[in-house]
mmCIF file of C-alpha atoms in Angstrom:
data_model
loop_
_atom_site.group_PDB
_atom_site.id
_atom_site.type_symbol
_atom_site.label_atom_id
_atom_site.label_comp_id
_atom_site.label_asym_id
_atom_site.label_seq_id
_atom_site.Cartn_x
_atom_site.Cartn_y
_atom_site.Cartn_z
ATOM 1 C CA UNK A 1 -0.558 16.187 40.560
ATOM 2 C CA UNK A 2 -0.345 13.210 38.201
ATOM 3 C CA UNK A 3 -3.770 13.921 36.719
ATOM 4 C CA UNK A 4 -2.726 17.404 35.630
ATOM 5 C CA UNK A 5 0.519 16.078 34.149
ATOM 6 C CA UNK A 6 -1.306 13.366 32.168
ATOM 7 C CA UNK A 7 -3.907 15.782 30.776
ATOM 8 C CA UNK A 8 -1.125 18.186 29.766
ATOM 9 C CA UNK A 9 0.871 15.495 27.970
ATOM 10 C CA UNK A 10 -2.151 14.120 26.106
ATOM 11 C CA UNK A 11 -3.139 17.630 25.068
ATOM 12 C CA UNK A 12 0.338 18.246 23.623
ATOM 13 C CA UNK A 13 0.351 14.943 21.705
ATOM 14 C CA UNK A 14 -3.130 15.609 20.352
ATOM 15 C CA UNK A 15 -2.141 19.070 19.159
ATOM 16 C CA UNK A 16 0.928 17.728 17.351
ATOM 17 C CA UNK A 17 -1.086 15.003 15.630
ATOM 18 C CA UNK A 18 -3.830 17.414 14.531
ATOM 19 C CA UNK A 19 -1.396 20.024 13.191
ATOM 20 C CA UNK A 20 0.609 17.398 11.282
ATOM 21 C CA UNK A 21 -2.452 15.800 9.698
ATOM 22 C CA UNK A 22 -4.004 19.145 8.743
ATOM 23 C CA UNK A 23 -0.713 20.137 7.137
ATOM 24 C CA UNK A 24 -0.806 16.978 5.010
ATOM 25 C CA UNK A 25 -4.396 17.649 3.957
ATOM 26 C CA UNK A 26 -3.536 21.230 3.032
ATOM 27 C CA UNK A 27 -0.550 20.006 1.042
ATOM 28 C CA UNK A 28 -2.807 17.687 -0.936
ATOM 29 C CA UNK A 29 -5.175 20.597 -1.540
ATOM 30 C CA UNK A 30 -2.427 22.872 -2.816
ATOM 31 C CA UNK A 31 -1.088 20.123 -5.079
ATOM 32 C CA UNK A 32 -4.544 19.511 -6.480
ATOM 33 C CA UNK A 33 -5.145 23.227 -7.053
ATOM 34 C CA UNK A 34 -1.917 23.462 -9.022
ATOM 35 C CA UNK A 35 -2.883 20.415 -11.051
ATOM 36 C CA UNK A 36 -6.248 21.965 -11.914
ATOM 37 C CA UNK A 37 -4.482 24.679 -13.907
ATOM 38 C CA UNK A 38 -3.137 21.990 -16.238
ATOM 39 C CA UNK A 39 -6.394 20.003 -16.539
ATOM 40 C CA UNK A 40 -9.091 20.959 -18.977
ATOM 41 C CA UNK A 41 -12.526 19.503 -18.365
ATOM 42 C CA UNK A 42 -13.932 17.495 -15.493
ATOM 43 C CA UNK A 43 -12.745 14.002 -14.541
ATOM 44 C CA UNK A 44 -15.420 11.312 -13.996
ATOM 45 C CA UNK A 45 -18.450 13.508 -14.787
ATOM 46 C CA UNK A 46 -21.688 12.174 -13.337
ATOM 47 C CA UNK A 47 -19.847 10.317 -10.559
ATOM 48 C CA UNK A 48 -22.056 11.787 -7.821
ATOM 49 C CA UNK A 49 -25.256 10.724 -9.580
ATOM 50 C CA UNK A 50 -24.412 7.037 -9.130
ATOM 51 C CA UNK A 51 -26.539 5.414 -6.427
ATOM 52 C CA UNK A 52 -23.805 3.047 -5.194
ATOM 53 C CA UNK A 53 -20.046 2.856 -5.606
ATOM 54 C CA UNK A 54 -17.243 0.846 -4.041
ATOM 55 C CA UNK A 55 -13.600 1.189 -3.074
ATOM 56 C CA UNK A 56 -10.956 0.364 -0.508
ATOM 57 C CA UNK A 57 -8.832 2.226 2.023
ATOM 58 C CA UNK A 58 -5.593 2.165 4.018
ATOM 59 C CA UNK A 59 -5.457 3.728 7.480
ATOM 60 C CA UNK A 60 -2.504 4.803 9.617
ATOM 61 C CA UNK A 61 -3.648 5.614 13.167
ATOM 62 C CA UNK A 62 -1.840 7.018 16.172
ATOM 63 C CA UNK A 63 -3.580 5.143 18.979
ATOM 64 C CA UNK A 64 -3.635 5.014 22.786
ATOM 65 C CA UNK A 65 -5.789 4.262 25.798
ATOM 66 C CA UNK A 66 -7.413 7.077 27.704
ATOM 67 C CA UNK A 67 -6.872 5.967 31.302
ATOM 68 C CA UNK A 68 -9.011 6.874 34.315
ATOM 69 C CA UNK A 69 -7.302 5.952 37.591
ATOM 70 C CA UNK A 70 -8.841 4.087 40.501
ATOM 71 C CA UNK A 71 -8.966 5.010 44.188
ATOM 72 C CA UNK A 72 -6.096 2.585 44.764
ATOM 73 C CA UNK A 73 -3.942 4.704 42.447
ATOM 74 C CA UNK A 74 -4.840 7.951 44.224
ATOM 75 C CA UNK A 75 -4.007 6.456 47.613
ATOM 76 C CA UNK A 76 -0.450 5.650 46.426
ATOM 77 C CA UNK A 77 0.400 9.054 44.952
ATOM 78 C CA UNK A 78 3.018 10.405 44.361
ATOM 79 C CA UNK A 79 5.012 7.163 44.596
ATOM 80 C CA UNK A 80 3.558 5.698 41.407
ATOM 81 C CA UNK A 81 2.652 6.873 37.913
ATOM 82 C CA UNK A 82 0.440 5.302 35.251
ATOM 83 C CA UNK A 83 0.554 6.940 31.823
ATOM 84 C CA UNK A 84 -0.793 5.895 28.426
ATOM 85 C CA UNK A 85 1.639 6.075 25.506
ATOM 86 C CA UNK A 86 0.919 6.824 21.843
ATOM 87 C CA UNK A 87 1.556 3.926 19.459
ATOM 88 C CA UNK A 88 1.261 3.522 15.669
ATOM 89 C CA UNK A 89 -1.159 1.031 14.152
ATOM 90 C CA UNK A 90 -2.551 -0.011 10.779
ATOM 91 C CA UNK A 91 -5.930 -0.915 9.329
ATOM 92 C CA UNK A 92 -7.436 -1.580 5.915
ATOM 93 C CA UNK A 93 -10.839 -2.398 4.493
ATOM 94 C CA UNK A 94 -13.522 -1.916 1.855
ATOM 95 C CA UNK A 95 -15.958 0.894 1.064
ATOM 96 C CA UNK A 96 -19.668 0.712 0.250
ATOM 97 C CA UNK A 97 -21.000 4.217 -0.463
ATOM 98 C CA UNK A 98 -24.736 4.844 -0.949
ATOM 99 C CA UNK A 99 -26.025 8.202 -2.201
ATOM 100 C CA UNK A 100 -28.916 9.433 -0.021
ATOM 101 C CA UNK A 101 -29.381 13.033 -1.131
ATOM 102 C CA UNK A 102 -27.571 15.566 -3.280
ATOM 103 C CA UNK A 103 -24.832 16.254 -0.724
ATOM 104 C CA UNK A 104 -25.285 13.378 1.731
ATOM 105 C CA UNK A 105 -24.013 9.785 1.511
ATOM 106 C CA UNK A 106 -24.164 6.761 3.805
ATOM 107 C CA UNK A 107 -20.945 4.762 4.064
ATOM 108 C CA UNK A 108 -20.247 1.260 5.352
ATOM 109 C CA UNK A 109 -16.478 0.761 5.607
ATOM 110 C CA UNK A 110 -15.725 -2.645 7.218
ATOM 111 C CA UNK A 111 -12.088 -3.462 7.858
ATOM 112 C CA UNK A 112 -9.435 -5.136 9.978
ATOM 113 C CA UNK A 113 -7.166 -3.157 12.331
ATOM 114 C CA UNK A 114 -3.911 -4.098 14.033
ATOM 115 C CA UNK A 115 -3.104 -2.238 17.256
ATOM 116 C CA UNK A 116 -0.649 -2.391 20.144
ATOM 117 C CA UNK A 117 -1.585 0.076 22.885
ATOM 118 C CA UNK A 118 0.923 0.637 25.699
ATOM 119 C CA UNK A 119 0.483 1.786 29.310
ATOM 120 C CA UNK A 120 3.562 2.798 31.307
ATOM 121 C CA UNK A 121 3.711 1.900 35.003
ATOM 122 C CA UNK A 122 6.322 3.572 37.209
ATOM 123 C CA UNK A 123 7.070 2.746 40.839
ATOM 124 C CA UNK A 124 4.487 -0.023 41.199
ATOM 125 C CA UNK A 125 5.111 -2.538 44.013
ATOM 126 C CA UNK A 126 4.238 -6.044 42.793
ATOM 127 C CA UNK A 127 4.772 -7.727 46.210
ATOM 128 C CA UNK A 128 6.361 -10.700 44.477
ATOM 129 C CA UNK A 129 9.461 -10.921 46.614
ATOM 130 C CA UNK A 130 11.532 -8.632 44.437
ATOM 131 C CA UNK A 131 13.775 -5.812 45.532
ATOM 132 C CA UNK A 132 11.012 -3.195 45.508
ATOM 133 C CA UNK A 133 9.024 -0.993 43.089
ATOM 134 C CA UNK A 134 9.398 -1.741 39.384
ATOM 135 C CA UNK A 135 9.085 0.185 36.104
ATOM 136 C CA UNK A 136 7.153 -1.606 33.409
ATOM 137 C CA UNK A 137 5.507 -0.983 30.016
ATOM 138 C CA UNK A 138 2.481 -3.145 29.290
ATOM 139 C CA UNK A 139 1.346 -3.489 25.661
ATOM 140 C CA UNK A 140 -2.070 -4.911 24.814
ATOM 141 C CA UNK A 141 -2.123 -6.174 21.240
ATOM 142 C CA UNK A 142 -5.403 -6.602 19.378
ATOM 143 C CA UNK A 143 -6.610 -7.584 15.928
ATOM 144 C CA UNK A 144 -9.953 -5.867 15.479
ATOM 145 C CA UNK A 145 -12.754 -6.464 13.006
ATOM 146 C CA UNK A 146 -14.221 -2.957 12.678
ATOM 147 C CA UNK A 147 -17.613 -2.102 11.147
ATOM 148 C CA UNK A 148 -17.951 1.706 10.862
ATOM 149 C CA UNK A 149 -21.296 3.120 9.690
ATOM 150 C CA UNK A 150 -20.888 6.772 8.698
ATOM 151 C CA UNK A 151 -22.662 9.726 7.139
ATOM 152 C CA UNK A 152 -20.697 11.822 4.655
ATOM 153 C CA UNK A 153 -21.650 15.431 3.933
ATOM 154 C CA UNK A 154 -20.104 16.624 0.670
ATOM 155 C CA UNK A 155 -19.412 20.216 -0.291
ATOM 156 C CA UNK A 156 -20.167 21.361 -3.826
ATOM 157 C CA UNK A 157 -17.647 20.029 -6.316
ATOM 158 C CA UNK A 158 -15.198 22.614 -7.654
ATOM 159 C CA UNK A 159 -13.559 21.285 -10.769
ATOM 160 C CA UNK A 160 -11.930 18.024 -9.740
ATOM 161 C CA UNK A 161 -11.861 18.501 -5.952
ATOM 162 C CA UNK A 162 -14.150 19.094 -2.984
ATOM 163 C CA UNK A 163 -14.053 18.974 0.817
ATOM 164 C CA UNK A 164 -16.267 16.718 2.913
ATOM 165 C CA UNK A 165 -17.132 15.896 6.527
ATOM 166 C CA UNK A 166 -17.857 12.445 7.915
ATOM 167 C CA UNK A 167 -19.196 11.096 11.208
ATOM 168 C CA UNK A 168 -20.795 8.024 12.744
ATOM 169 C CA UNK A 169 -20.268 4.968 14.950
ATOM 170 C CA UNK A 170 -17.708 2.149 14.773
ATOM 171 C CA UNK A 171 -18.457 -1.209 16.442
ATOM 172 C CA UNK A 172 -15.433 -3.467 16.877
ATOM 173 C CA UNK A 173 -14.688 -7.069 17.813
ATOM 174 C CA UNK A 174 -11.275 -8.284 19.007
ATOM 175 C CA UNK A 175 -10.645 -11.541 17.158
ATOM 176 C CA UNK A 176 -8.265 -12.905 19.755
ATOM 177 C CA UNK A 177 -9.338 -10.893 22.804
ATOM 178 C CA UNK A 178 -5.630 -10.779 23.644
ATOM 179 C CA UNK A 179 -4.167 -10.086 27.050
ATOM 180 C CA UNK A 180 -1.081 -7.966 27.496
ATOM 181 C CA UNK A 181 2.085 -9.337 25.916
ATOM 182 C CA UNK A 182 4.311 -8.869 28.977
ATOM 183 C CA UNK A 183 5.290 -11.656 31.381
ATOM 184 C CA UNK A 184 2.811 -14.168 30.024
ATOM 185 C CA UNK A 185 -0.057 -11.724 29.773
ATOM 186 C CA UNK A 186 -1.145 -11.816 33.421
ATOM 187 C CA UNK A 187 -1.040 -8.126 34.359
ATOM 188 C CA UNK A 188 -3.827 -6.465 32.380
ATOM 189 C CA UNK A 189 -6.771 -7.820 30.361
ATOM 190 C CA UNK A 190 -8.980 -6.124 27.765
ATOM 191 C CA UNK A 191 -12.592 -6.598 26.706
ATOM 192 C CA UNK A 192 -13.627 -8.288 23.463
ATOM 193 C CA UNK A 193 -16.135 -5.706 22.170
ATOM 194 C CA UNK A 194 -15.817 -1.979 21.569
ATOM 195 C CA UNK A 195 -17.893 0.915 20.233
ATOM 196 C CA UNK A 196 -16.425 4.261 19.137
ATOM 197 C CA UNK A 197 -17.695 7.657 18.019
ATOM 198 C CA UNK A 198 -15.932 8.781 14.819
ATOM 199 C CA UNK A 199 -15.746 12.071 12.912
ATOM 200 C CA UNK A 200 -13.380 13.624 10.427
ATOM 201 C CA UNK A 201 -12.670 15.787 7.401
ATOM 202 C CA UNK A 202 -11.321 14.881 3.987
ATOM 203 C CA UNK A 203 -10.708 15.982 0.412
ATOM 204 C CA UNK A 204 -12.146 14.184 -2.640
ATOM 205 C CA UNK A 205 -9.816 14.414 -5.626
ATOM 206 C CA UNK A 206 -11.087 13.180 -8.990
ATOM 207 C CA UNK A 207 -8.728 11.568 -11.485
ATOM 208 C CA UNK A 208 -9.638 10.194 -14.922
ATOM 209 C CA UNK A 209 -10.114 6.598 -13.716
ATOM 210 C CA UNK A 210 -10.710 6.797 -9.957
ATOM 211 C CA UNK A 211 -11.366 9.098 -7.003
ATOM 212 C CA UNK A 212 -8.665 9.556 -4.365
ATOM 213 C CA UNK A 213 -9.450 10.967 -0.905
ATOM 214 C CA UNK A 214 -7.056 11.676 1.977
ATOM 215 C CA UNK A 215 -8.960 11.918 5.265
ATOM 216 C CA UNK A 216 -8.201 12.918 8.850
ATOM 217 C CA UNK A 217 -10.433 11.041 11.307
ATOM 218 C CA UNK A 218 -10.812 11.039 15.091
ATOM 219 C CA UNK A 219 -12.124 8.045 17.037
ATOM 220 C CA UNK A 220 -13.232 8.084 20.697
ATOM 221 C CA UNK A 221 -14.081 4.804 22.417
ATOM 222 C CA UNK A 222 -17.364 4.722 24.357
ATOM 223 C CA UNK A 223 -16.952 1.399 26.196
ATOM 224 C CA UNK A 224 -14.615 0.546 29.069
ATOM 225 C CA UNK A 225 -11.952 -1.813 27.711
ATOM 226 C CA UNK A 226 -10.611 -2.882 31.114
ATOM 227 C CA UNK A 227 -11.729 -6.453 31.762
ATOM 228 C CA UNK A 228 -12.401 -7.797 35.255
ATOM 229 C CA UNK A 229 -9.037 -8.969 36.515
ATOM 230 C CA UNK A 230 -7.119 -8.604 39.778
ATOM 231 C CA UNK A 231 -3.433 -7.717 39.737
ATOM 232 C CA UNK A 232 -1.232 -4.905 41.128
ATOM 233 C CA UNK A 233 -1.433 -3.295 37.661
ATOM 234 C CA UNK A 234 -5.123 -3.739 36.946
ATOM 235 C CA UNK A 235 -6.133 -2.455 40.390
ATOM 236 C CA UNK A 236 -4.666 0.981 39.576
ATOM 237 C CA UNK A 237 -7.014 1.527 36.622
ATOM 238 C CA UNK A 238 -10.740 2.187 36.856
ATOM 239 C CA UNK A 239 -11.455 2.695 33.151
ATOM 240 C CA UNK A 240 -9.572 2.697 29.835
ATOM 241 C CA UNK A 241 -11.021 3.598 26.421
ATOM 242 C CA UNK A 242 -9.554 3.488 22.925
ATOM 243 C CA UNK A 243 -8.680 6.716 21.149
ATOM 244 C CA UNK A 244 -7.268 7.110 17.618
ATOM 245 C CA UNK A 245 -6.179 9.918 15.336
ATOM 246 C CA UNK A 246 -5.963 8.428 11.834
ATOM 247 C CA UNK A 247 -4.755 9.481 8.399
ATOM 248 C CA UNK A 248 -6.692 7.436 5.843
ATOM 249 C CA UNK A 249 -6.268 7.081 2.075
ATOM 250 C CA UNK A 250 -9.407 6.136 0.098
ATOM 251 C CA UNK A 251 -9.446 4.798 -3.461
ATOM 252 C CA UNK A 252 -12.914 4.661 -5.013
#
């Protein structure tokens, strides 16, 4: 069945992304451990005692829609297929970090993200007088203002490095509320507002003049992004939510 195939493909892509990102984090850890042998003393002592500090970040997500099919889709199986595809994106923003307790911080990391999520339609009949079923990729582009509010749990600092965990919520607003970019944007529409659950793991690395932190973060959309719209494409989808796996570089 198509549902089983889709779940299998998404599981494989998710595994590849997780393994790759964890490998990069481990590589940073090994590099830092080797550097510690050459460093005497502690960089930026007293950094964690500061109540507030600032920074910026660059994020590189692998993004896609998680699609839930409608009854209209089920009734047309196995003649048609609707699959979400992974696409790269980019986002950047600022960091406001507030120390709450010895190992716990609150973080507000507003930013702007640029995404183009693609859904692949195979065998759909548009009933537009053509020669029959068509194969089409629909990409919905969006420029999002994102306002994540996170809690960061820090491990005890070991020399000039430490691990941390982060989690929270990310509200988002699509500046243009763009439709799909195919054939005049009439096939599939998206909603303007979004809310996502976010969590991740990272590594703080202290240098003499700044702190650098590579982070692996997962984002799962909580709101249905399919807007009310009638078309042969839209009718096949009951719900679609945003999902990201991101590798983020923080400079604070």
